[in-house]
Amino acid sequence: MQPLNPEEIIAAFDDKDDLLVPDLATIDWQILDYLGWIHPSGQEGYVVLQSPNTGTVCGIRMNRSQRGSRNLQMEMCSWCHHVHKTNGTAMFTLTVKGSDGRHILGNVICKNLDCSLRVRNLIEPGSFMRESLYEPARIWRMQQQMHKWLGRANQI
Ligand SMILES: [Zn+2]
């Protein structure tokens, strides 16, 4: 994605309350499809990306709830399809824009919002279920899944 500065990131959010922009010095923008980070409280996740429809930079705020540590099932991220052995995903929910908070969508996503690194195999451990899909295809699929869901929420 195109590199962004803190001002551009803040400007992308309608609701700027308690928004803590991460340190951007260590970010390699070339390998990111979206910038994602978690609030220090662990309760909120943020996603910034360029809208595939308009090209504008959009900021999306989601609530995060982690599942109990007793959950020993494998979990697959609905965006990047990385299969985590245990506790690698969280439930993220967001409000459909324009619904006055009446419509909420939820999705199971990598808990640290690091799907871009996972589809490129840049983070350990690798997916529990190996995929033969070629890397550009995994990246494309991830972007499609993410855009579809954020589009349904009128966020991009
Ligand atoms: Zn993921």
PDB file of C-alpha atoms and ligand atoms in Angstrom:
ATOM      1  CA  MET A   1       0.000   0.000   0.000  1.00  0.00           C
ATOM      2  CA  GLN A   2       1.010   3.587  -0.358  1.00  0.00           C
ATOM      3  CA  PRO A   3       2.899   4.961   2.691  1.00  0.00           C
ATOM      4  CA  LEU A   4       0.894   7.193   4.993  1.00  0.00           C
ATOM      5  CA  ASN A   5       1.917   9.703   7.639  1.00  0.00           C
ATOM      6  CA  PRO A   6       0.213  10.031  11.060  1.00  0.00           C
ATOM      7  CA  GLU A   7      -1.871  13.030   9.927  1.00  0.00           C
ATOM      8  CA  GLU A   8      -3.264  11.074   6.976  1.00  0.00           C
ATOM      9  CA  ILE A   9      -4.074   8.147   9.237  1.00  0.00           C
ATOM     10  CA  ILE A  10      -5.897  10.311  11.771  1.00  0.00           C
ATOM     11  CA  ALA A  11      -7.791  12.090   8.992  1.00  0.00           C
ATOM     12  CA  ALA A  12      -9.061   8.716   7.722  1.00  0.00           C
ATOM     13  CA  PHE A  13     -11.164   8.170  10.860  1.00  0.00           C
ATOM     14  CA  ASP A  14     -14.520   9.857  11.484  1.00  0.00           C
ATOM     15  CA  ASP A  15     -14.270   9.083  15.175  1.00  0.00           C
ATOM     16  CA  LYS A  16     -10.827  10.109  16.421  1.00  0.00           C
ATOM     17  CA  ASP A  17     -11.515   9.422  20.108  1.00  0.00           C
ATOM     18  CA  ASP A  18      -8.651   7.664  21.871  1.00  0.00           C
ATOM     19  CA  LEU A  19      -6.985   6.903  18.550  1.00  0.00           C
ATOM     20  CA  LEU A  20      -3.325   6.011  19.109  1.00  0.00           C
ATOM     21  CA  VAL A  21      -1.419   5.822  15.853  1.00  0.00           C
ATOM     22  CA  PRO A  22       1.329   3.170  15.980  1.00  0.00           C
ATOM     23  CA  ASP A  23       5.002   3.922  15.428  1.00  0.00           C
ATOM     24  CA  LEU A  24       5.340   4.059  11.654  1.00  0.00           C
ATOM     25  CA  ALA A  25       9.155   4.059  11.557  1.00  0.00           C
ATOM     26  CA  THR A  26       9.426   0.282  11.378  1.00  0.00           C
ATOM     27  CA  ILE A  27       6.621  -0.283   8.884  1.00  0.00           C
ATOM     28  CA  ASP A  28       7.410  -1.779   5.506  1.00  0.00           C
ATOM     29  CA  TRP A  29       4.500  -0.421   3.465  1.00  0.00           C
ATOM     30  CA  GLN A  30       5.364  -2.472   0.386  1.00  0.00           C
ATOM     31  CA  ILE A  31       4.304  -5.716   2.012  1.00  0.00           C
ATOM     32  CA  LEU A  32       1.052  -4.395   3.474  1.00  0.00           C
ATOM     33  CA  ASP A  33      -2.427  -4.623   1.986  1.00  0.00           C
ATOM     34  CA  TYR A  34      -3.775  -2.712   4.962  1.00  0.00           C
ATOM     35  CA  LEU A  35      -2.329  -1.141   8.082  1.00  0.00           C
ATOM     36  CA  GLY A  36      -3.795  -2.850  11.120  1.00  0.00           C
ATOM     37  CA  TRP A  37      -3.110  -2.394  14.801  1.00  0.00           C
ATOM     38  CA  ILE A  38      -4.621  -3.076  18.201  1.00  0.00           C
ATOM     39  CA  HIS A  39      -5.328  -0.518  20.905  1.00  0.00           C
ATOM     40  CA  PRO A  40      -3.197  -1.174  24.059  1.00  0.00           C
ATOM     41  CA  SER A  41      -6.414  -2.105  25.896  1.00  0.00           C
ATOM     42  CA  GLY A  42      -6.769  -5.061  23.527  1.00  0.00           C
ATOM     43  CA  GLN A  43     -10.437  -4.199  23.050  1.00  0.00           C
ATOM     44  CA  GLU A  44     -10.257  -2.374  19.746  1.00  0.00           C
ATOM     45  CA  GLY A  45      -8.612  -2.956  16.400  1.00  0.00           C
ATOM     46  CA  TYR A  46      -8.018  -0.438  13.638  1.00  0.00           C
ATOM     47  CA  VAL A  47      -7.636  -0.932   9.930  1.00  0.00           C
ATOM     48  CA  VAL A  48      -6.502   1.699   7.451  1.00  0.00           C
ATOM     49  CA  LEU A  49      -6.594   1.027   3.741  1.00  0.00           C
ATOM     50  CA  GLN A  50      -7.106   2.672   0.439  1.00  0.00           C
ATOM     51  CA  SER A  51     -10.661   2.106  -0.791  1.00  0.00           C
ATOM     52  CA  PRO A  52     -10.623  -0.100  -3.910  1.00  0.00           C
ATOM     53  CA  ASN A  53     -13.696   1.834  -5.056  1.00  0.00           C
ATOM     54  CA  THR A  54     -12.720   5.482  -4.609  1.00  0.00           C
ATOM     55  CA  GLY A  55      -9.002   5.449  -3.782  1.00  0.00           C
ATOM     56  CA  THR A  56      -9.598   7.431  -0.601  1.00  0.00           C
ATOM     57  CA  VAL A  57      -7.886   6.363   2.602  1.00  0.00           C
ATOM     58  CA  CYS A  58     -10.441   4.826   4.979  1.00  0.00           C
ATOM     59  CA  GLY A  59     -10.042   4.227   8.691  1.00  0.00           C
ATOM     60  CA  ILE A  60     -12.103   1.479  10.275  1.00  0.00           C
ATOM     61  CA  ARG A  61     -12.585   0.942  13.963  1.00  0.00           C
ATOM     62  CA  MET A  62     -13.581  -2.506  15.190  1.00  0.00           C
ATOM     63  CA  ASN A  63     -14.254  -4.046  18.578  1.00  0.00           C
ATOM     64  CA  ARG A  64     -12.154  -7.053  19.385  1.00  0.00           C
ATOM     65  CA  SER A  65     -13.098  -9.937  21.631  1.00  0.00           C
ATOM     66  CA  GLN A  66     -10.651 -12.727  22.192  1.00  0.00           C
ATOM     67  CA  ARG A  67     -11.888 -16.204  22.691  1.00  0.00           C
ATOM     68  CA  GLY A  68     -11.217 -18.158  25.832  1.00  0.00           C
ATOM     69  CA  SER A  69      -7.915 -19.988  26.153  1.00  0.00           C
ATOM     70  CA  ARG A  70      -9.874 -23.227  26.486  1.00  0.00           C
ATOM     71  CA  ASN A  71     -10.684 -23.120  22.835  1.00  0.00           C
ATOM     72  CA  LEU A  72      -8.316 -25.673  21.416  1.00  0.00           C
ATOM     73  CA  GLN A  73      -9.868 -25.880  17.996  1.00  0.00           C
ATOM     74  CA  MET A  74      -8.065 -24.801  14.889  1.00  0.00           C
ATOM     75  CA  GLU A  75      -9.253 -21.439  13.727  1.00  0.00           C
ATOM     76  CA  MET A  76      -9.088 -19.953  10.277  1.00  0.00           C
ATOM     77  CA  CYS A  77      -8.858 -16.248   9.602  1.00  0.00           C
ATOM     78  CA  SER A  78     -11.690 -15.272   7.277  1.00  0.00           C
ATOM     79  CA  TRP A  79      -9.515 -12.694   5.504  1.00  0.00           C
ATOM     80  CA  CYS A  80      -6.190 -14.435   4.863  1.00  0.00           C
ATOM     81  CA  HIS A  81      -7.275 -18.087   5.421  1.00  0.00           C
ATOM     82  CA  HIS A  82      -4.307 -18.664   7.740  1.00  0.00           C
ATOM     83  CA  VAL A  83      -5.142 -21.622   9.959  1.00  0.00           C
ATOM     84  CA  HIS A  84      -4.076 -21.014  13.563  1.00  0.00           C
ATOM     85  CA  LYS A  85      -3.638 -23.939  15.877  1.00  0.00           C
ATOM     86  CA  THR A  86      -4.959 -22.141  18.972  1.00  0.00           C
ATOM     87  CA  ASN A  87      -5.823 -18.610  20.038  1.00  0.00           C
ATOM     88  CA  GLY A  88      -4.538 -16.912  16.929  1.00  0.00           C
ATOM     89  CA  THR A  89      -7.792 -15.297  15.963  1.00  0.00           C
ATOM     90  CA  ALA A  90     -10.269 -12.943  17.572  1.00  0.00           C
ATOM     91  CA  MET A  91     -13.823 -11.892  16.819  1.00  0.00           C
ATOM     92  CA  PHE A  92     -13.916  -8.411  15.360  1.00  0.00           C
ATOM     93  CA  THR A  93     -17.184  -6.531  15.081  1.00  0.00           C
ATOM     94  CA  LEU A  94     -18.042  -3.272  13.419  1.00  0.00           C
ATOM     95  CA  THR A  95     -21.059  -1.109  12.856  1.00  0.00           C
ATOM     96  CA  VAL A  96     -22.547  -0.788   9.400  1.00  0.00           C
ATOM     97  CA  LYS A  97     -21.992   2.820   8.451  1.00  0.00           C
ATOM     98  CA  GLY A  98     -25.260   4.716   8.135  1.00  0.00           C
ATOM     99  CA  SER A  99     -27.220   2.278  10.320  1.00  0.00           C
ATOM    100  CA  ASP A 100     -26.997   4.440  13.480  1.00  0.00           C
ATOM    101  CA  GLY A 101     -25.388   1.549  15.291  1.00  0.00           C
ATOM    102  CA  ARG A 102     -28.307  -0.803  14.602  1.00  0.00           C
ATOM    103  CA  HIS A 103     -26.433  -3.204  12.341  1.00  0.00           C
ATOM    104  CA  ILE A 104     -23.300  -4.932  13.539  1.00  0.00           C
ATOM    105  CA  LEU A 105     -21.208  -7.368  11.522  1.00  0.00           C
ATOM    106  CA  GLY A 106     -18.735  -9.801  13.032  1.00  0.00           C
ATOM    107  CA  ASN A 107     -15.835 -11.722  11.573  1.00  0.00           C
ATOM    108  CA  VAL A 108     -13.056 -14.018  12.781  1.00  0.00           C
ATOM    109  CA  ILE A 109      -9.720 -12.459  11.818  1.00  0.00           C
ATOM    110  CA  CYS A 110      -6.048 -12.868  12.845  1.00  0.00           C
ATOM    111  CA  LYS A 111      -6.011 -11.340  16.323  1.00  0.00           C
ATOM    112  CA  ASN A 112      -3.114  -8.962  15.622  1.00  0.00           C
ATOM    113  CA  LEU A 113      -4.399  -7.880  12.205  1.00  0.00           C
ATOM    114  CA  ASP A 114      -1.227  -9.141  10.544  1.00  0.00           C
ATOM    115  CA  CYS A 115      -2.811 -10.955   7.572  1.00  0.00           C
ATOM    116  CA  SER A 116      -0.530  -9.220   5.053  1.00  0.00           C
ATOM    117  CA  LEU A 117       2.506 -10.861   6.651  1.00  0.00           C
ATOM    118  CA  ARG A 118       0.767 -14.216   6.888  1.00  0.00           C
ATOM    119  CA  VAL A 119      -0.224 -14.430   3.236  1.00  0.00           C
ATOM    120  CA  ARG A 120       3.428 -13.728   2.376  1.00  0.00           C
ATOM    121  CA  ASN A 121       4.737 -16.307   4.886  1.00  0.00           C
ATOM    122  CA  LEU A 122       6.721 -13.616   6.719  1.00  0.00           C
ATOM    123  CA  ILE A 123       5.625 -14.622  10.173  1.00  0.00           C
ATOM    124  CA  GLU A 124       6.033 -17.773  12.234  1.00  0.00           C
ATOM    125  CA  PRO A 125       4.446 -20.176  12.763  1.00  0.00           C
ATOM    126  CA  GLY A 126       3.204 -20.932   9.292  1.00  0.00           C
ATOM    127  CA  SER A 127      -0.370 -21.870   8.602  1.00  0.00           C
ATOM    128  CA  PHE A 128      -1.351 -25.141  10.245  1.00  0.00           C
ATOM    129  CA  MET A 129      -2.930 -26.192   6.962  1.00  0.00           C
ATOM    130  CA  ARG A 130      -0.415 -25.808   4.173  1.00  0.00           C
ATOM    131  CA  GLU A 131      -1.800 -24.277   1.018  1.00  0.00           C
ATOM    132  CA  SER A 132      -0.546 -24.878  -2.456  1.00  0.00           C
ATOM    133  CA  LEU A 133      -2.026 -21.615  -3.692  1.00  0.00           C
ATOM    134  CA  TYR A 134       0.558 -19.373  -5.230  1.00  0.00           C
ATOM    135  CA  GLU A 135       1.399 -16.235  -3.232  1.00  0.00           C
ATOM    136  CA  PRO A 136      -0.137 -13.575  -5.536  1.00  0.00           C
ATOM    137  CA  ALA A 137      -3.350 -15.623  -5.529  1.00  0.00           C
ATOM    138  CA  ARG A 138      -3.378 -15.720  -1.712  1.00  0.00           C
ATOM    139  CA  ILE A 139      -2.862 -11.951  -1.612  1.00  0.00           C
ATOM    140  CA  TRP A 140      -5.629 -11.386  -4.139  1.00  0.00           C
ATOM    141  CA  ARG A 141      -8.042 -13.638  -2.245  1.00  0.00           C
ATOM    142  CA  MET A 142      -7.280 -11.875   1.016  1.00  0.00           C
ATOM    143  CA  GLN A 143      -7.946  -8.460  -0.489  1.00  0.00           C
ATOM    144  CA  GLN A 144     -11.219  -9.719  -1.985  1.00  0.00           C
ATOM    145  CA  GLN A 145     -12.413 -11.123   1.353  1.00  0.00           C
ATOM    146  CA  MET A 146     -11.489  -7.974   3.213  1.00  0.00           C
ATOM    147  CA  HIS A 147     -13.013  -5.634   0.637  1.00  0.00           C
ATOM    148  CA  LYS A 148     -16.222  -7.661   0.482  1.00  0.00           C
ATOM    149  CA  TRP A 149     -16.751  -7.536   4.232  1.00  0.00           C
ATOM    150  CA  LEU A 150     -15.807  -3.883   4.672  1.00  0.00           C
ATOM    151  CA  GLY A 151     -17.996  -3.068   1.658  1.00  0.00           C
ATOM    152  CA  ARG A 152     -20.973  -4.766   3.293  1.00  0.00           C
ATOM    153  CA  ALA A 153     -20.400  -2.509   6.285  1.00  0.00           C
ATOM    154  CA  ASN A 154     -20.309   0.549   3.970  1.00  0.00           C
ATOM    155  CA  GLN A 155     -16.840   1.331   5.300  1.00  0.00           C
ATOM    156  CA  ILE A 156     -14.924   1.537   2.034  1.00  0.00           C
TER     157      ILE A 156
HETATM  158 ZN    ZN B   1      -5.561 -13.198   8.753  1.00  0.00          ZN
END
